[in-house]
PDB file of C-alpha atoms and ligand atoms in Angstrom:
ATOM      1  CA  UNK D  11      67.762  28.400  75.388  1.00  0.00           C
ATOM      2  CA  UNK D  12      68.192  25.762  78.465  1.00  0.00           C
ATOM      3  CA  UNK D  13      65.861  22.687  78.720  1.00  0.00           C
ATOM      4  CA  UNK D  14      62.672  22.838  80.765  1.00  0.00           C
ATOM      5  CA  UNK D  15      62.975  19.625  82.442  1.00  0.00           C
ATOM      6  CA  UNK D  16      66.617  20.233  83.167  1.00  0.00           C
ATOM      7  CA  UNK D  17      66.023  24.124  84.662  1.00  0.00           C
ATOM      8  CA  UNK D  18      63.357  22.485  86.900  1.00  0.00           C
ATOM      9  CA  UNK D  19      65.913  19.771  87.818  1.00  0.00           C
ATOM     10  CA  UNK D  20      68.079  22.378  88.958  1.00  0.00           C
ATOM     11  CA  UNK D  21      66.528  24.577  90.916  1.00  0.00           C
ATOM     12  CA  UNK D  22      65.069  21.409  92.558  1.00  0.00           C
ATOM     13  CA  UNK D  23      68.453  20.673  93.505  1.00  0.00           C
ATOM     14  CA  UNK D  24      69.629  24.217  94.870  1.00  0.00           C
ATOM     15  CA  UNK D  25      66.387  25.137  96.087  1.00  0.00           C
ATOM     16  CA  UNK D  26      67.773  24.798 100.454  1.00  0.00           C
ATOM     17  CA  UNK D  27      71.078  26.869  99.642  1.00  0.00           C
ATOM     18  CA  UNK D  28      68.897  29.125  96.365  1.00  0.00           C
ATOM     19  CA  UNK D  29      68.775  32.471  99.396  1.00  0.00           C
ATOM     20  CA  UNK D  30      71.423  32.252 101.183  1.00  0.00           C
ATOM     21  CA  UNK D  31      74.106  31.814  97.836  1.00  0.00           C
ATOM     22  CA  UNK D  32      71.836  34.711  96.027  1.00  0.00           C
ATOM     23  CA  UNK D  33      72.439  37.263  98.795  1.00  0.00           C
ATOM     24  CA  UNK D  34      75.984  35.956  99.499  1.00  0.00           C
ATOM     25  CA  UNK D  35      77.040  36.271  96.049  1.00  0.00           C
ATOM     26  CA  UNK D  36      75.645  39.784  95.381  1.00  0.00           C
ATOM     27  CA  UNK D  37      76.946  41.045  98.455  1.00  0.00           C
ATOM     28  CA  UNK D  38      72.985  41.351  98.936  1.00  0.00           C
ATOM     29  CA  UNK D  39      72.410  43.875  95.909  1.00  0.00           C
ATOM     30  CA  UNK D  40      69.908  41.746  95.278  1.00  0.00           C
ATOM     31  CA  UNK D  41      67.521  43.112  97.805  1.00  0.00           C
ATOM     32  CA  UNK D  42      67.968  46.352  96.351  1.00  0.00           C
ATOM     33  CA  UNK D  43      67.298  45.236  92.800  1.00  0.00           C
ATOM     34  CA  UNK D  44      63.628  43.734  93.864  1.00  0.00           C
ATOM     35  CA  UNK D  45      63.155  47.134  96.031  1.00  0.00           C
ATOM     36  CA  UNK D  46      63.534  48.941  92.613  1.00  0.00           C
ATOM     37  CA  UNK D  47      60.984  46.751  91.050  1.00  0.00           C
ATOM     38  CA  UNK D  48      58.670  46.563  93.817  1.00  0.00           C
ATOM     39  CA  UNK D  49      59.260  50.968  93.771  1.00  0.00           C
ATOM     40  CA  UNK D  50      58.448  51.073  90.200  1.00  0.00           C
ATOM     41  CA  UNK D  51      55.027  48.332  90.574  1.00  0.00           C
ATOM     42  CA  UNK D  52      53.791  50.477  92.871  1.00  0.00           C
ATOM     43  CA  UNK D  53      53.257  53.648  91.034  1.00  0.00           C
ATOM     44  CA  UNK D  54      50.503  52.219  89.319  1.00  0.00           C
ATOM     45  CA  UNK D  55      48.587  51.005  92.530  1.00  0.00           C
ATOM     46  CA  UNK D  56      47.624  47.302  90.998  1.00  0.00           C
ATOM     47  CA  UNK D  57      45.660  45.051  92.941  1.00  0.00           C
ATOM     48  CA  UNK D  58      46.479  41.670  91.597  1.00  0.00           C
ATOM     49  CA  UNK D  59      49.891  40.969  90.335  1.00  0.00           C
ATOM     50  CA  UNK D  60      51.258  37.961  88.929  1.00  0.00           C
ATOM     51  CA  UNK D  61      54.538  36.569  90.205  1.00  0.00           C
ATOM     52  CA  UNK D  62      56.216  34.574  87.351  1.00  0.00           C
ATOM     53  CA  UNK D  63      59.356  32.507  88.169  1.00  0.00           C
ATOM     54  CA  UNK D  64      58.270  33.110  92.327  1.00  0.00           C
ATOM     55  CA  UNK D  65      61.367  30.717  93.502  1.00  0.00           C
ATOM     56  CA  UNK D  66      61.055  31.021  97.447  1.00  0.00           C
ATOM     57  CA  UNK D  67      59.124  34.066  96.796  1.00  0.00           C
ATOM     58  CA  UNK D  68      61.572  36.784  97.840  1.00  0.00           C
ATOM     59  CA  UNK D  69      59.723  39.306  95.114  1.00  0.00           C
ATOM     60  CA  UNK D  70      56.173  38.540  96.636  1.00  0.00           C
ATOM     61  CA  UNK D  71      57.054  39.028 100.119  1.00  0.00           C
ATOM     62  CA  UNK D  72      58.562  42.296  99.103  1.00  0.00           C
ATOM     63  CA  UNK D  73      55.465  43.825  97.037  1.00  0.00           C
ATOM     64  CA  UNK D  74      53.467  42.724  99.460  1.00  0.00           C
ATOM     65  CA  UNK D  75      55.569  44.420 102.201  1.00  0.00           C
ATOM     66  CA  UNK D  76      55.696  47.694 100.408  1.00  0.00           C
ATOM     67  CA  UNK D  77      52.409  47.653  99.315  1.00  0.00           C
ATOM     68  CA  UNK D  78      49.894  45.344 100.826  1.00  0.00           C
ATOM     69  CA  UNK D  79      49.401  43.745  97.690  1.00  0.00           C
ATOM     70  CA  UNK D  80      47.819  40.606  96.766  1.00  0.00           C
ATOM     71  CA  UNK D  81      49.574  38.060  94.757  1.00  0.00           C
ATOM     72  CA  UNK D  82      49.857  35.112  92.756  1.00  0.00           C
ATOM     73  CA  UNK D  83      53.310  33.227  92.200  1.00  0.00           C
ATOM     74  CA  UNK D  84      53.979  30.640  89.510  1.00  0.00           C
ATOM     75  CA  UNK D  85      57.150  28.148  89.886  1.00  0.00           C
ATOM     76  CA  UNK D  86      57.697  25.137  87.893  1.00  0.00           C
ATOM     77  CA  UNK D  87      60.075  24.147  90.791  1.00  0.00           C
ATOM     78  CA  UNK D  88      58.445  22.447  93.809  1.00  0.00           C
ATOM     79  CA  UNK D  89      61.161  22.229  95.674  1.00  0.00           C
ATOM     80  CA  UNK D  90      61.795  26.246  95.535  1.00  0.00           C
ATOM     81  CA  UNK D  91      58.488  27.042  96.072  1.00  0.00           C
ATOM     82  CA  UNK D  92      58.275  25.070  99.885  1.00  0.00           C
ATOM     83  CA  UNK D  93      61.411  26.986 100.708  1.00  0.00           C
ATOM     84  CA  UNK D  94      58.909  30.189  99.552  1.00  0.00           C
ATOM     85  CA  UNK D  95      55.732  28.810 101.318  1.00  0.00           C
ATOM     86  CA  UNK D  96      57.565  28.583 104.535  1.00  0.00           C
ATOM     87  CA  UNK D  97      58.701  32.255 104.394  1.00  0.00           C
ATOM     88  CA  UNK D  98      55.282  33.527 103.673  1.00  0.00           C
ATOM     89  CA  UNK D  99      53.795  31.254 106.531  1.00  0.00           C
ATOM     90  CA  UNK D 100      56.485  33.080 108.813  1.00  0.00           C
ATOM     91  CA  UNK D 101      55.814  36.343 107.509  1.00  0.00           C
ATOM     92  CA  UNK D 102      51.898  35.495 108.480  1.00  0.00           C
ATOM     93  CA  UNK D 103      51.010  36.580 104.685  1.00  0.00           C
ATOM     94  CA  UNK D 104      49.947  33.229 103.383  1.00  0.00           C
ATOM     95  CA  UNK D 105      46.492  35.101 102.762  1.00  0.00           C
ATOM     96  CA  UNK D 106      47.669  37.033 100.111  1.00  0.00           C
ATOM     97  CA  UNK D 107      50.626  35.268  98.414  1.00  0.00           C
ATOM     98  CA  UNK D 108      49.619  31.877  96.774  1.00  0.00           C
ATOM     99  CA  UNK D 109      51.827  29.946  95.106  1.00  0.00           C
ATOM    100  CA  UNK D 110      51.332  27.953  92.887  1.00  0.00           C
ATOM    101  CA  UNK D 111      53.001  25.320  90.268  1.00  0.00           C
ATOM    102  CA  UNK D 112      52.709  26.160  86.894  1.00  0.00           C
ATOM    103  CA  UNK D 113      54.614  27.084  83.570  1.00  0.00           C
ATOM    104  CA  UNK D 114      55.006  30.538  82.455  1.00  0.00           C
ATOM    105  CA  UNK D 115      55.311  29.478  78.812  1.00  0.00           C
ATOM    106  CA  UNK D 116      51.792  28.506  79.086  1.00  0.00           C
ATOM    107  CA  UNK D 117      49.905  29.683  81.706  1.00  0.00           C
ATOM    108  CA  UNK D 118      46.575  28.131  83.093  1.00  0.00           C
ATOM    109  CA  UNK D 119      45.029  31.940  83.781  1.00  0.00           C
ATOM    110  CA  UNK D 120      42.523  33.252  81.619  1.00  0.00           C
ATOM    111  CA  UNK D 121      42.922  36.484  79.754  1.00  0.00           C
ATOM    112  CA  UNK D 122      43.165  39.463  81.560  1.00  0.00           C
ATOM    113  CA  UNK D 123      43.250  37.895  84.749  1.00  0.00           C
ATOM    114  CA  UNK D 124      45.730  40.217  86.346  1.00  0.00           C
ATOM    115  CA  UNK D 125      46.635  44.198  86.833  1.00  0.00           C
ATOM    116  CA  UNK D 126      50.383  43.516  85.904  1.00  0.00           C
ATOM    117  CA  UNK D 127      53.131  40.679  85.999  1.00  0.00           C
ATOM    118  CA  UNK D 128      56.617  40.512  87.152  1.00  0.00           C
ATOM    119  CA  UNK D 129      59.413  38.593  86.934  1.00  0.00           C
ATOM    120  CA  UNK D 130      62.854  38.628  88.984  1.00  0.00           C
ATOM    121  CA  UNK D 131      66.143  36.140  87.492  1.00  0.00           C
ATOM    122  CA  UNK D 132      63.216  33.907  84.919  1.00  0.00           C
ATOM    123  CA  UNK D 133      63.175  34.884  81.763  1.00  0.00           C
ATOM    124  CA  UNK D 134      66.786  33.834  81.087  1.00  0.00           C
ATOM    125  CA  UNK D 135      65.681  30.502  81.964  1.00  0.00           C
ATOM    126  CA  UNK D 136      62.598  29.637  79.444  1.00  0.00           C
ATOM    127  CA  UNK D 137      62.753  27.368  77.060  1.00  0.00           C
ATOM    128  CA  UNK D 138      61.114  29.647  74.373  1.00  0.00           C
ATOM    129  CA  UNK D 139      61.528  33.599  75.723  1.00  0.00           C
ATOM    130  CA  UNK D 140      58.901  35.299  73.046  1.00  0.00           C
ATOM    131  CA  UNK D 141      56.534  32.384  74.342  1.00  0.00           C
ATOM    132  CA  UNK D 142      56.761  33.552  78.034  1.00  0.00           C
ATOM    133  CA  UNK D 143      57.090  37.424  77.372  1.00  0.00           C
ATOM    134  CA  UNK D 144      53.273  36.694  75.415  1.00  0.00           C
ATOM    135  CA  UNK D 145      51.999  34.965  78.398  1.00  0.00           C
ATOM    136  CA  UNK D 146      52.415  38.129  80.433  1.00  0.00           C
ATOM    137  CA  UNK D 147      51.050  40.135  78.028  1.00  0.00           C
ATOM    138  CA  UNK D 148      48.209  37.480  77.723  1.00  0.00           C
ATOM    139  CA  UNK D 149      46.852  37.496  80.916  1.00  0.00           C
ATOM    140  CA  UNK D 150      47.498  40.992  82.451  1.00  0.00           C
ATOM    141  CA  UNK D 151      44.650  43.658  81.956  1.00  0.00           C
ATOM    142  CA  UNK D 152      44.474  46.246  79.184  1.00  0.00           C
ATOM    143  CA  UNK D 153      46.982  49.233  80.249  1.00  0.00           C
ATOM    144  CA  UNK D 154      48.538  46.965  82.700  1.00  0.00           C
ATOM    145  CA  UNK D 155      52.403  46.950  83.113  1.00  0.00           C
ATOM    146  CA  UNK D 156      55.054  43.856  83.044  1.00  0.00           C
ATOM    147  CA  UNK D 157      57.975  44.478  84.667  1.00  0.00           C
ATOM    148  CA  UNK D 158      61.017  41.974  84.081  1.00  0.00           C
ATOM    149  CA  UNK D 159      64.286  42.125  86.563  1.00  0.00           C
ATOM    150  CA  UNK D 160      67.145  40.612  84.954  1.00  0.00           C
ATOM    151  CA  UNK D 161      71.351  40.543  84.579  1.00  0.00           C
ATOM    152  CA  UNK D 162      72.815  42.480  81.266  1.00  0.00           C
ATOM    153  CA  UNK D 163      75.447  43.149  79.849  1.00  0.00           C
ATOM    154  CA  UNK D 164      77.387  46.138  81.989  1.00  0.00           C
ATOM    155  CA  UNK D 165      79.053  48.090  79.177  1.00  0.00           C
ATOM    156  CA  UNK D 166      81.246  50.678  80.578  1.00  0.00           C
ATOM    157  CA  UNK D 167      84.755  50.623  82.243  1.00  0.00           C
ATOM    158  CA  UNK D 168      85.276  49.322  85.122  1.00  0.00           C
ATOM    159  CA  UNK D 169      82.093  47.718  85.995  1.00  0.00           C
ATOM    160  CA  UNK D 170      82.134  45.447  82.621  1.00  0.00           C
ATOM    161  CA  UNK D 171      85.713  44.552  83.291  1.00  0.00           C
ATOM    162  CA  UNK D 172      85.339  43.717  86.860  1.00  0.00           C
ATOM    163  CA  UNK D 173      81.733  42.010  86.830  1.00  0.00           C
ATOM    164  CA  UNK D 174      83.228  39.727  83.710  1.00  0.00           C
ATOM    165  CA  UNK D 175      85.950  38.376  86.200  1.00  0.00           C
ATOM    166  CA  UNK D 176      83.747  37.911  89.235  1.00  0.00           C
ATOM    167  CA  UNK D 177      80.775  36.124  87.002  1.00  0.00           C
ATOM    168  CA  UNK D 178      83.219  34.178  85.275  1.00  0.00           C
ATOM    169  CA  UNK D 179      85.261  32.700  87.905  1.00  0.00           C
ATOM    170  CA  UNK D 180      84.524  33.543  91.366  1.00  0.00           C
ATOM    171  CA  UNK D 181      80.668  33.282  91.076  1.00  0.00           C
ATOM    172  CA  UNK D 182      81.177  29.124  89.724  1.00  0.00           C
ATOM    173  CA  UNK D 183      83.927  28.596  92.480  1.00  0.00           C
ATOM    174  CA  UNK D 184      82.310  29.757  95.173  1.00  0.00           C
ATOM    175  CA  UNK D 185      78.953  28.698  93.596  1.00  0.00           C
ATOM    176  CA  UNK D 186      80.469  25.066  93.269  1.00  0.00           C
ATOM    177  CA  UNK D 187      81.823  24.788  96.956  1.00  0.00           C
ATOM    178  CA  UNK D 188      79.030  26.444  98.517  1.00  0.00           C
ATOM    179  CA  UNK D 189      76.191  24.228  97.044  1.00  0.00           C
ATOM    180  CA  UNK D 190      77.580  20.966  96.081  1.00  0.00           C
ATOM    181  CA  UNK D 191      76.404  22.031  92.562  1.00  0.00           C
ATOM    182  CA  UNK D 192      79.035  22.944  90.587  1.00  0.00           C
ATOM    183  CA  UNK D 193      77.189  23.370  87.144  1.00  0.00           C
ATOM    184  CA  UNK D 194      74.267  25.726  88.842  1.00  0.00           C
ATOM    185  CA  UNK D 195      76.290  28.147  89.400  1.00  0.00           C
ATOM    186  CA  UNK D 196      78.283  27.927  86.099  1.00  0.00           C
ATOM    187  CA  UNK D 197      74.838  28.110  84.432  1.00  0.00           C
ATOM    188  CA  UNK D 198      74.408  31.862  85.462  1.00  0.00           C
ATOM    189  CA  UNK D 199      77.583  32.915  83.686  1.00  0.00           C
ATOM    190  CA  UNK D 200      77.037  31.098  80.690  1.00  0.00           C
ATOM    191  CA  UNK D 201      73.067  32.152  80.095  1.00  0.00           C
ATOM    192  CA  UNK D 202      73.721  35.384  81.199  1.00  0.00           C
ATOM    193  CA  UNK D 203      76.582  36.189  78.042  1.00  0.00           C
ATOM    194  CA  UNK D 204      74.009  34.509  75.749  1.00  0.00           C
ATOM    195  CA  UNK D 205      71.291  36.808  76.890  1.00  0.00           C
ATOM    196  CA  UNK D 206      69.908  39.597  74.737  1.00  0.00           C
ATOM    197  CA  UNK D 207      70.219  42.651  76.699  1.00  0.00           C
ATOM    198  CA  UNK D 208      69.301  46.187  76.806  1.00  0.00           C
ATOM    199  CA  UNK D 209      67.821  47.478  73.255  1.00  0.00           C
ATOM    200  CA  UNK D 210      67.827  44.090  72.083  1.00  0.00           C
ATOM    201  CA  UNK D 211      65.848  43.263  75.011  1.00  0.00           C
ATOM    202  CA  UNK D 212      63.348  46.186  74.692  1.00  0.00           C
ATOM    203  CA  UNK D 213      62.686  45.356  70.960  1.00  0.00           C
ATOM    204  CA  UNK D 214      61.521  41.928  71.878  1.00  0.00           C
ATOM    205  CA  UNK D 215      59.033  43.870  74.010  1.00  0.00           C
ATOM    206  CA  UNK D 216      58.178  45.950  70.973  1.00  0.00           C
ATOM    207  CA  UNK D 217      57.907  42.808  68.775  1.00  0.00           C
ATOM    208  CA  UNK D 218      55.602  41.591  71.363  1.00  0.00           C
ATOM    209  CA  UNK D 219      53.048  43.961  71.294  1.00  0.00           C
ATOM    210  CA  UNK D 220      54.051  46.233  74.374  1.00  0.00           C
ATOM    211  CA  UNK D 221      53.976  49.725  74.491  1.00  0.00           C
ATOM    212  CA  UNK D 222      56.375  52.658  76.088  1.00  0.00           C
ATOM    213  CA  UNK D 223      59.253  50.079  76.551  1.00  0.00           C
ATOM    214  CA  UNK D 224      61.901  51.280  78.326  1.00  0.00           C
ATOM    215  CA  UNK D 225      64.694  49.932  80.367  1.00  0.00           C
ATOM    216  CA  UNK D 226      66.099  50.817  83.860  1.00  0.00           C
ATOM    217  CA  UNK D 227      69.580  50.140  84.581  1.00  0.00           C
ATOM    218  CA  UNK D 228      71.084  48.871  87.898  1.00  0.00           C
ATOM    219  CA  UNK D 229      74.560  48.904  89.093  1.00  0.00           C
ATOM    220  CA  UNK D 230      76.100  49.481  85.818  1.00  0.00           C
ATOM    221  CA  UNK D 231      73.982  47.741  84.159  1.00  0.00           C
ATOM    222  CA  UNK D 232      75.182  44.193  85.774  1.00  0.00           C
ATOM    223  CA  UNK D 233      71.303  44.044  85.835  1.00  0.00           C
ATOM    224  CA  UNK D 234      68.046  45.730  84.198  1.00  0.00           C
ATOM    225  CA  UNK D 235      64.674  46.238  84.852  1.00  0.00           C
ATOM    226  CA  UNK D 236      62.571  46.346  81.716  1.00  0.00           C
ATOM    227  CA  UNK D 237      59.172  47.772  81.387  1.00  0.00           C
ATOM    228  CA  UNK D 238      56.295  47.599  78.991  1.00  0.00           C
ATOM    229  CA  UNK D 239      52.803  48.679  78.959  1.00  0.00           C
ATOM    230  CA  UNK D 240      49.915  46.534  77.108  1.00  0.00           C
ATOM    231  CA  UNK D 241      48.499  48.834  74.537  1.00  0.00           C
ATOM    232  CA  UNK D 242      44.728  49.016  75.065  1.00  0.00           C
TER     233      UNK D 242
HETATM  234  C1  SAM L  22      66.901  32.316  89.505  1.00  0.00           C
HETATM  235  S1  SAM L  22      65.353  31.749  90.145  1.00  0.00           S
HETATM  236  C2  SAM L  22      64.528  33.262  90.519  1.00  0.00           C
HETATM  237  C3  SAM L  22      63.580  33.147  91.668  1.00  0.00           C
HETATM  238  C4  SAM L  22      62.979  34.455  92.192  1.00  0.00           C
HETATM  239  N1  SAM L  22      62.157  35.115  91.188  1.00  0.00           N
HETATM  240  C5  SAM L  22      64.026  35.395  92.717  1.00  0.00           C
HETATM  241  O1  SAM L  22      63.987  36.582  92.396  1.00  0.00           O
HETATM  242  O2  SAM L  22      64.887  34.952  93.480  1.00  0.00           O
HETATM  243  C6  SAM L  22      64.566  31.238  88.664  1.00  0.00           C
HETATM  244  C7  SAM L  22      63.248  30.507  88.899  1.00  0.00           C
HETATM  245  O3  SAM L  22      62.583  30.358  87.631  1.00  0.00           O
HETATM  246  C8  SAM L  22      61.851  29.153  87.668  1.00  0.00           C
HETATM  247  N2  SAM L  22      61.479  28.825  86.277  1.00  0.00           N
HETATM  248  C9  SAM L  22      62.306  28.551  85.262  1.00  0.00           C
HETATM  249  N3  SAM L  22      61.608  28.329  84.138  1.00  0.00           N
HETATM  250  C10 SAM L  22      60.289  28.477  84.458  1.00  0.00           C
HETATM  251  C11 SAM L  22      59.075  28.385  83.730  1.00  0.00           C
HETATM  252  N4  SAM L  22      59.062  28.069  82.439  1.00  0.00           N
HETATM  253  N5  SAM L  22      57.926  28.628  84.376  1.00  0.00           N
HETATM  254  C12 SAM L  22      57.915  28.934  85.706  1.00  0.00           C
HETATM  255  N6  SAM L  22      59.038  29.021  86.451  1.00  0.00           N
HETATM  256  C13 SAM L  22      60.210  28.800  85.836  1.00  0.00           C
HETATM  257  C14 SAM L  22      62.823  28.210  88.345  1.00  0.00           C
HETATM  258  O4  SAM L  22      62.205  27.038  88.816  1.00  0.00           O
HETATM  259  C15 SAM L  22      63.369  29.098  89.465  1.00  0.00           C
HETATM  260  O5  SAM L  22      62.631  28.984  90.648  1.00  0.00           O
END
């Protein structure tokens, strides 16, 4: 699993060029992944949701947008979260998005504090996953849902083929020339194959303590949602 103070270091780094390479590089499919979250949060009407991993706060923006939700994100990048800040100042929602700095591995909230938690492109960064899947368990409400957006492993012809070759070359090319980073955008194809995906992800979930796991698969399965219940 990658290094705190190095994942931090990083997305310090990328934070100015983090939205516009995201959206570039997915041909903005992106958008549509956080839309399917943001779909699926909504069916259980919660009022406070957590944010983990908020970035520049794209997921936020678009629960609150959808829903009129309040929210709290959590970044341990600074740097990522003034690029956020900004666009929730612009969107006139800094009333009901906070963000703040903190570490999802070990959160500051108290128990319970929230109706549900998600998380968009994070987990694959902790240092310690089980650590930061328990957090979110931890602190959401009895019944409450987490909801984690993240790549997998696509496993059918041609998507798996194709996505290989794109994440694997074109995504660290054009990663490296468009951000002056070269080994950011390396990273994602490298954590990504080392990821557990799919079943192996939901039985962490089990082995966690959630209930009703079950997984949602996006474009092929080039990414997942996964969702769990906390057992009452
Ligand atoms: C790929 S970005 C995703 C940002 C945003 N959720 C999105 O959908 O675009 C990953 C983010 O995770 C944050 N992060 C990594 N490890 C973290 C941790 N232990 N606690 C909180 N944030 C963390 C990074 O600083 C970075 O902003």
């Amino acid at each position: 699993m990658p290094q705190k103070e190095s994942v931090k270091a990083m997305f310090n780094e990328i934070s100015g060029k983090y939205d516009f390479l995201n959206h570039f590089l997915s041909f903005g499919i992106d958008r549509l992944w956080r839309k399917r979250l943001v779909k699926e949060m909504l069916q259980s009407k919660p009022g406070h949701v957590l944010d983990l991993a908020t970035g520049t706060a794209d997921l936020a923006v678009e629960l609150h947008r959808q829903g009129g939700i309040r929210i709290t994100g959590v970044d341990i990048s600074e740097n990522m979260m003034i690029v956020g800040r900004e666009k929730i100042a612009k969107a006139g929602l800094s009333h009901t998005i906070e963000l703040k700095y903190g570490d999802a591995e070990n959160l500051e909230f108290p128990d319970e504090s929230f109706d549900a938690a998600m998380i968009a492109f994070g987990v694959r960064n902790f240092e310690h996953l089980e650590q930061g899947i328990s957090e979110m368990k931890r602190v959401i409400r009895k019944g409450g849902q987490v909801m984690i957006l993240e790549f997998s492993h696509p496993a059918s012809f041609p998507v798996k083929q194709l996505y290989g070759l794109y994440s694997r070359f074109i995504i660290p090319l054009m990663g490296s020339m468009l951000s002056s980073h070269p080994s950011a955008y390396r990273y994602l194809p490298e954590t990504v194959a080392a990821f557990p995906s799919g079943n192996k992800f939901l039985h962490i979930m089990l082995q966690i303590g959630f209930k009703d796991c079950r997984r949602i698969s996006l474009t092929g399965g080039i990414a997942s949602i996964y969702i769990g219940t906390r057992p009452d």
